[in-house]
Short mmCIF file of C-alpha atoms in Angstrom, two decimals:
data_model
loop_
_atom_site.label_atom_id
_atom_site.label_comp_id
_atom_site.label_asym_id
_atom_site.label_seq_id
_atom_site.Cartn_x
_atom_site.Cartn_y
_atom_site.Cartn_z
CA VAL M 1 -19.18 6.22 0.35
CA PRO M 2 -19.54 10.11 0.42
CA LEU M 3 -16.25 10.77 1.36
CA ILE M 4 -14.42 8.60 -1.57
CA VAL M 5 -16.68 9.89 -3.80
CA ASP M 6 -15.84 13.56 -1.80
CA SER M 7 -12.15 12.86 -2.44
CA TRP M 8 -12.04 11.84 -5.64
CA ASN M 9 -14.02 15.17 -7.23
CA ALA M 10 -11.59 17.40 -5.26
CA ASP M 11 -8.73 15.11 -6.43
CA HIS M 12 -7.48 15.27 -3.44
CA PRO M 13 -3.48 13.75 -3.55
CA THR M 14 -1.37 10.38 -2.96
CA LEU M 15 1.53 9.79 -1.82
CA TYR M 16 2.95 6.91 -2.85
CA GLY M 17 1.73 2.73 -3.34
CA ARG M 18 2.65 -0.69 -4.40
CA PHE M 19 1.93 -2.56 -7.40
CA ASP M 20 2.33 -6.12 -7.02
CA LEU M 21 3.13 -8.45 -9.98
CA ALA M 22 4.12 -11.72 -11.35
CA TYR M 23 6.20 -11.99 -13.43
CA ASP M 24 8.21 -15.21 -15.39
CA GLY M 25 10.80 -12.95 -17.56
CA PHE M 26 8.80 -13.71 -20.61
CA SER M 27 5.50 -12.51 -20.88
CA ASP M 28 3.71 -9.54 -20.47
CA PRO M 29 4.09 -8.57 -15.86
CA LYS M 30 0.36 -9.73 -14.47
CA LEU M 31 -1.29 -7.43 -11.69
CA LEU M 32 -2.02 -9.04 -8.58
CA GLU M 33 -2.75 -6.28 -6.44
CA PHE M 34 -2.61 -2.27 -5.94
CA ASN M 35 -1.73 -2.03 -2.51
CA ALA M 36 -2.96 1.13 -2.16
CA ASP M 37 -3.44 2.85 0.70
CA THR M 38 -1.03 1.21 3.85
CA PRO M 39 1.99 -0.40 1.53
CA THR M 40 4.87 -1.46 3.55
CA SER M 41 8.11 -2.42 2.39
CA LEU M 42 9.09 0.69 1.89
CA LEU M 43 12.33 1.59 4.13
CA GLU M 44 14.03 -2.07 2.62
CA ALA M 45 12.83 -0.98 -1.20
CA ALA M 46 14.61 2.34 -1.06
CA VAL M 47 16.93 2.48 1.11
CA ILE M 48 18.30 -0.67 2.51
CA GLN M 49 18.81 -2.58 -0.75
CA TRP M 50 20.55 0.75 -2.06
CA LYS M 51 23.08 0.68 0.61
CA TRP M 52 23.63 -2.94 -0.09
CA LEU M 53 23.59 -2.49 -3.94
CA GLU M 54 26.65 0.48 -2.66
CA ASP M 55 28.35 -1.99 -0.36
CA SER M 56 28.51 -5.00 -3.34
CA PHE M 57 28.32 -4.09 -6.36
CA GLU M 58 29.70 -1.45 -9.59
CA ALA M 59 25.81 -1.54 -10.63
CA ASP M 60 22.64 0.09 -11.81
CA GLN M 61 19.55 -0.43 -9.81
CA PHE M 62 15.41 0.76 -10.53
CA ASN M 63 15.17 2.88 -7.55
CA ALA M 64 14.74 6.65 -7.07
CA ILE M 65 12.16 5.58 -3.94
CA HIS M 66 13.60 8.45 -1.64
CA GLU M 67 15.02 10.69 -3.51
CA LYS M 68 11.29 11.17 -5.01
CA LEU M 69 9.38 10.77 -1.77
CA ILE M 70 11.26 13.77 -0.77
CA GLU M 71 10.38 15.97 -3.81
CA ALA M 72 6.47 14.55 -3.34
CA TRP M 73 6.83 16.07 0.61
CA ALA M 74 8.06 19.21 -0.69
CA TRP M 75 5.03 19.94 -3.56
CA LEU M 76 2.33 18.47 -0.95
CA LYS M 77 3.91 21.47 1.65
CA ASN M 78 3.88 23.98 -0.23
CA ASN M 79 0.68 23.03 -2.71
CA HIS M 80 -1.23 21.31 0.24
CA PHE M 81 -0.90 21.66 3.43
CA ARG M 82 -2.97 23.37 5.98
CA GLY M 83 -0.77 24.31 8.89
CA GLU M 84 2.97 23.74 9.72
CA THR M 85 3.33 20.60 10.98
CA VAL M 86 1.94 17.33 9.70
CA PHE M 87 0.96 14.31 12.24
CA PHE M 88 2.07 10.45 11.20
CA ALA M 89 0.10 8.17 12.36
CA SER M 90 0.91 4.38 13.02
CA LEU M 91 0.01 1.71 15.94
CA ASN M 92 1.69 0.77 18.69
CA ALA M 93 3.59 -2.69 16.12
CA ILE M 94 7.37 -2.79 14.45
CA GLU M 95 7.39 -2.57 11.31
CA ASP M 96 3.88 0.40 11.17
CA GLU M 97 6.48 2.07 13.40
CA ILE M 98 9.69 1.74 11.33
CA THR M 99 7.38 2.54 8.15
CA SER M 100 5.93 5.90 9.51
CA GLY M 101 9.28 6.70 11.09
CA TYR M 102 11.09 6.26 7.27
CA LEU M 103 8.44 8.46 5.86
CA LEU M 104 8.39 11.17 8.90
CA ASP M 105 12.08 11.35 8.14
CA THR M 106 11.70 12.50 4.48
CA ALA M 107 9.03 14.45 5.24
CA MET M 108 11.30 16.31 7.50
CA GLN M 109 13.82 16.33 5.22
CA ALA M 110 12.06 17.92 2.92
CA GLY M 111 11.45 21.09 5.39
CA VAL M 112 7.86 19.61 6.51
CA LYS M 113 7.75 20.28 11.02
CA ALA M 114 7.42 16.00 11.03
CA LYS M 115 5.47 14.96 14.64
CA HIS M 116 4.58 10.84 15.65
CA VAL M 117 1.42 9.78 17.07
CA TYR M 118 -0.49 6.65 17.67
CA MET M 119 -4.09 5.50 16.27
CA GLU M 120 -4.83 4.44 19.25
CA ASP M 121 -3.21 8.20 20.82
CA ILE M 122 -6.02 10.62 18.81
CA GLY M 123 -8.74 12.16 20.42
CA TRP M 124 -11.34 14.33 19.75
CA ASN M 125 -12.32 17.92 20.99
CA MET M 126 -15.55 18.53 20.55
CA THR M 127 -15.30 22.27 21.25
CA LYS M 128 -13.36 23.21 18.17
CA LYS M 129 -14.44 19.75 15.57
CA CYS M 130 -11.09 18.61 15.42
CA PHE M 131 -9.25 15.80 15.86
CA VAL M 132 -5.88 15.98 18.45
CA ASP M 133 -2.85 14.43 20.33
CA LEU M 134 -2.21 14.28 23.55
CA ASP M 135 -1.37 17.87 24.30
CA GLY M 136 -4.32 18.90 22.47
CA THR M 137 -2.94 20.08 19.21
CA CYS M 138 -5.51 19.92 16.69
CA ILE M 139 -4.52 18.11 13.43
CA ARG M 140 -4.34 19.33 10.11
CA ASN M 141 -2.66 17.60 8.31
CA LEU M 142 -2.24 13.36 8.67
CA PHE M 143 -0.36 10.42 7.24
CA LYS M 144 -1.78 7.55 9.07
CA LEU M 145 -0.54 3.95 8.10
CA TYR M 146 -4.00 2.96 9.08
CA PRO M 147 -6.08 1.46 6.48
CA TRP M 148 -9.31 3.39 5.79
CA GLU M 149 -11.86 0.01 6.15
CA TRP M 150 -10.67 -0.58 9.57
CA MET M 151 -11.51 2.70 10.79
CA ALA M 152 -15.04 3.23 9.08
CA LYS M 153 -15.77 0.31 11.91
CA ASP M 154 -14.35 2.36 13.67
CA ASN M 155 -16.20 3.72 17.21
CA PHE M 156 -14.57 7.67 16.16
CA PHE M 157 -15.04 7.47 12.54
CA ASP M 158 -18.37 8.88 12.38
CA ARG M 159 -16.10 12.26 13.11
CA VAL M 160 -14.01 12.15 10.19
CA PRO M 161 -17.32 14.12 7.96
CA GLN M 162 -17.25 16.60 10.35
CA CYS M 163 -13.71 17.81 10.13
CA PHE M 164 -13.19 16.55 6.33
CA GLU M 165 -12.36 19.56 4.47
CA GLN M 166 -10.46 21.12 6.96
CA MET M 167 -8.23 18.00 7.20
CA VAL M 168 -5.23 16.39 4.56
CA TRP M 169 -5.57 13.23 4.31
CA LEU M 170 -3.17 10.60 3.77
CA GLU M 171 -3.45 8.66 1.93
CA PRO M 172 -7.04 9.88 0.45
CA PRO M 173 -10.41 8.46 0.50
CA TRP M 174 -10.30 7.35 -2.67
CA LYS M 175 -7.02 4.97 -3.04
CA LEU M 176 -9.28 2.72 -0.86
CA LEU M 177 -11.42 2.23 -4.26
CA LEU M 178 -8.05 0.98 -5.19
CA SER M 179 -6.75 -1.05 -2.33
CA CYS M 180 -9.93 -3.43 -2.54
CA LYS M 181 -9.23 -6.52 -3.93
CA GLY M 182 -12.96 -5.83 -5.65
CA ILE M 183 -11.41 -4.13 -8.07
CA LEU M 184 -9.99 -6.25 -10.10
CA PRO M 185 -12.13 -8.26 -11.60
CA ILE M 186 -13.91 -4.42 -12.50
CA LEU M 187 -10.41 -4.02 -14.16
CA TRP M 188 -11.13 -7.06 -16.13
CA GLU M 189 -14.40 -6.76 -16.76
CA LEU M 190 -13.48 -2.98 -18.49
CA ASN M 191 -10.53 -4.88 -20.25
CA SER M 192 -10.90 -8.19 -20.22
CA GLY M 193 -7.61 -9.82 -22.24
CA HIS M 194 -5.18 -6.98 -21.55
CA PRO M 195 -2.22 -7.98 -21.77
CA ASN M 196 -1.69 -6.78 -17.55
CA LEU M 197 -4.28 -8.09 -15.63
CA LEU M 198 -5.13 -11.89 -15.12
CA GLU M 199 -8.92 -12.97 -15.10
CA ALA M 200 -11.39 -12.57 -12.25
CA HIS M 201 -14.27 -12.32 -11.49
CA PHE M 202 -16.54 -11.58 -7.74
CA GLY M 203 -17.17 -15.34 -5.65
CA THR M 204 -15.27 -17.64 -3.29
CA GLU M 205 -15.08 -20.20 -7.22
CA SER M 206 -14.40 -20.21 -10.30
CA ARG M 207 -15.03 -22.61 -13.58
CA MET M 208 -10.94 -21.14 -13.90
CA PRO M 209 -8.94 -24.30 -13.80
CA GLU M 210 -5.93 -22.44 -11.32
CA TYR M 211 -6.93 -19.66 -10.05
CA VAL M 212 -6.60 -17.88 -6.25
CA CYS M 213 -9.35 -17.17 -4.36
CA LYS M 214 -8.93 -13.69 -2.48
CA PRO M 215 -10.71 -11.52 0.30
CA LYS M 216 -11.75 -8.06 -0.68
CA PHE M 217 -9.86 -6.63 1.83
CA SER M 218 -7.07 -8.44 3.48
CA ARG M 219 -3.19 -8.55 4.45
CA GLU M 220 -0.49 -10.43 4.86
CA GLY M 221 -1.57 -13.08 2.89
CA ALA M 222 -4.73 -14.54 4.72
CA ASN M 223 -6.83 -15.95 4.24
CA VAL M 224 -6.02 -16.49 0.49
CA ARG M 225 -7.22 -20.23 -1.10
CA MET M 226 -4.35 -21.24 -4.42
CA VAL M 227 -6.44 -24.20 -6.90
CA THR M 228 -3.83 -25.51 -8.80
CA ARG M 229 -2.76 -28.73 -10.96
CA GLU M 230 -0.52 -30.02 -7.76
CA GLY M 231 -3.47 -29.68 -4.86
CA THR M 232 -4.59 -26.70 -3.09
CA PHE M 233 -3.24 -24.22 -0.48
CA GLU M 234 -5.25 -22.15 1.77
CA SER M 235 -3.89 -19.87 4.66
CA PRO M 236 -5.72 -18.80 8.26
CA GLY M 237 -6.70 -15.63 8.89
CA ASP M 238 -9.91 -13.16 10.38
CA TYR M 239 -10.47 -11.21 6.73
CA GLY M 240 -13.40 -12.54 4.07
CA ALA M 241 -16.86 -11.52 5.65
CA GLU M 242 -16.56 -8.60 3.10
CA GLY M 243 -16.49 -10.89 0.01
CA TYR M 244 -14.17 -12.85 -2.45
CA ILE M 245 -13.00 -12.32 -5.92
CA CYS M 246 -11.00 -15.30 -7.79
CA GLN M 247 -8.15 -15.12 -9.69
CA ALA M 248 -6.05 -16.37 -12.39
CA LEU M 249 -3.44 -18.37 -10.91
CA ALA M 250 -0.54 -16.18 -11.88
CA ASN M 251 3.24 -17.63 -13.81
CA ILE M 252 5.33 -17.13 -10.61
CA PRO M 253 8.79 -18.67 -11.24
CA GLN M 254 10.32 -21.06 -8.49
CA PHE M 255 14.19 -20.22 -7.97
CA GLU M 256 15.72 -23.50 -5.88
CA GLY M 257 12.29 -23.57 -4.31
CA ASN M 258 11.46 -18.98 -3.71
CA ARG M 259 9.03 -17.38 -5.52
CA PRO M 260 9.49 -13.99 -5.94
CA ILE M 261 7.10 -11.54 -6.88
CA LEU M 262 7.70 -7.89 -7.82
CA GLY M 263 6.62 -4.31 -5.94
CA SER M 264 6.83 -1.31 -8.19
CA TRP M 265 6.27 2.05 -6.13
CA ILE M 266 4.79 4.61 -6.84
CA ILE M 267 4.84 8.42 -5.51
CA GLY M 268 2.66 10.14 -6.48
CA ASP M 269 2.06 9.35 -9.91
CA GLU M 270 5.46 8.08 -11.20
CA ALA M 271 6.67 4.68 -10.69
CA CYS M 272 10.28 5.18 -9.66
CA GLY M 273 11.55 1.67 -7.69
CA MET M 274 11.32 -1.59 -7.32
CA GLY M 275 11.85 -4.09 -4.17
CA ILE M 276 11.24 -8.05 -4.76
CA ARG M 277 9.54 -10.01 -2.37
CA GLU M 278 10.39 -13.84 -2.41
CA SER M 279 8.70 -16.78 -0.60
CA SER M 280 9.71 -20.46 0.03
CA THR M 281 5.83 -21.70 0.28
CA PRO M 282 3.21 -20.68 -3.03
CA ILE M 283 0.41 -17.96 -0.85
CA THR M 284 3.07 -15.03 0.07
CA ASP M 285 2.43 -13.78 3.94
CA ASN M 286 4.26 -11.70 6.60
CA HIS M 287 7.34 -13.93 6.51
CA SER M 288 8.47 -13.83 2.81
CA ARG M 289 11.72 -12.54 2.96
CA PHE M 290 12.62 -9.40 1.31
CA LEU M 291 15.45 -9.25 -2.12
CA PRO M 292 17.69 -6.59 -2.77
CA HIS M 293 18.50 -6.22 -7.00
CA ILE M 294 20.87 -5.31 -9.13
CA ILE M 295 20.69 -4.25 -12.93
CA VAL M 296 23.79 -5.03 -15.04
CA ALA M 297 24.32 -4.91 -18.90
CA GLU M 298 25.09 -7.32 -21.00
#
């Protein structure tokens, strides 16, 4: 909590995030959640669907993600970074490596000196009181594709306050509040009836006729229970010990049995691109497919 408070009060910079939205084509888009700390499917949204557009259509696309990332890195380099090198940390997993590798590439295009390191290879120098890579180099700028709530449970977390003021963290600790689904009932309490929000409350049960029960912290649709008039759907997983929220069921249209969720990408504080994930099951999970989009003039 002190790290979150200090980070918020100091207005520590942010790089990116992804709002997940339900949209039926007629009513206002509804906020499902905000992936504020470690969103993926970035390469697909920024580059792959743009190449698909260039190869296949003479049309437009809501997509300036790549250019805005380069601009953001240049701004961070000139205003916030400490020292030359930015370390890009991820787990040794293919999706995480692809995302962190793409972000590393955009940073280098902005003139940033960048180096990849696996999270499990980061150590602690007791003399210098800093995190180090395998070469013993102090890490002063760290992009970590590793959630803060996981870090808080790790053995090395008590070292973070010791070097917190000497490092730039991306994402900063205050993003933990926004990535926690516990923010959704609070948003509803403060803005009840807002056209872009779904009714939400804390707990595992609800009086709403149709709702979705989500862990405050979960990923890729794990441990979600969806209560509908057609029945109840549940997904397995290892989350939920931290508590749950219940959110009103959004109206997500079906196209030949596929249900699309819109991902609105934020770079810095600007919405600059969109990606779509579709699932053939009611709960969007890690088997959902990325769907490119085009904008055509009527």
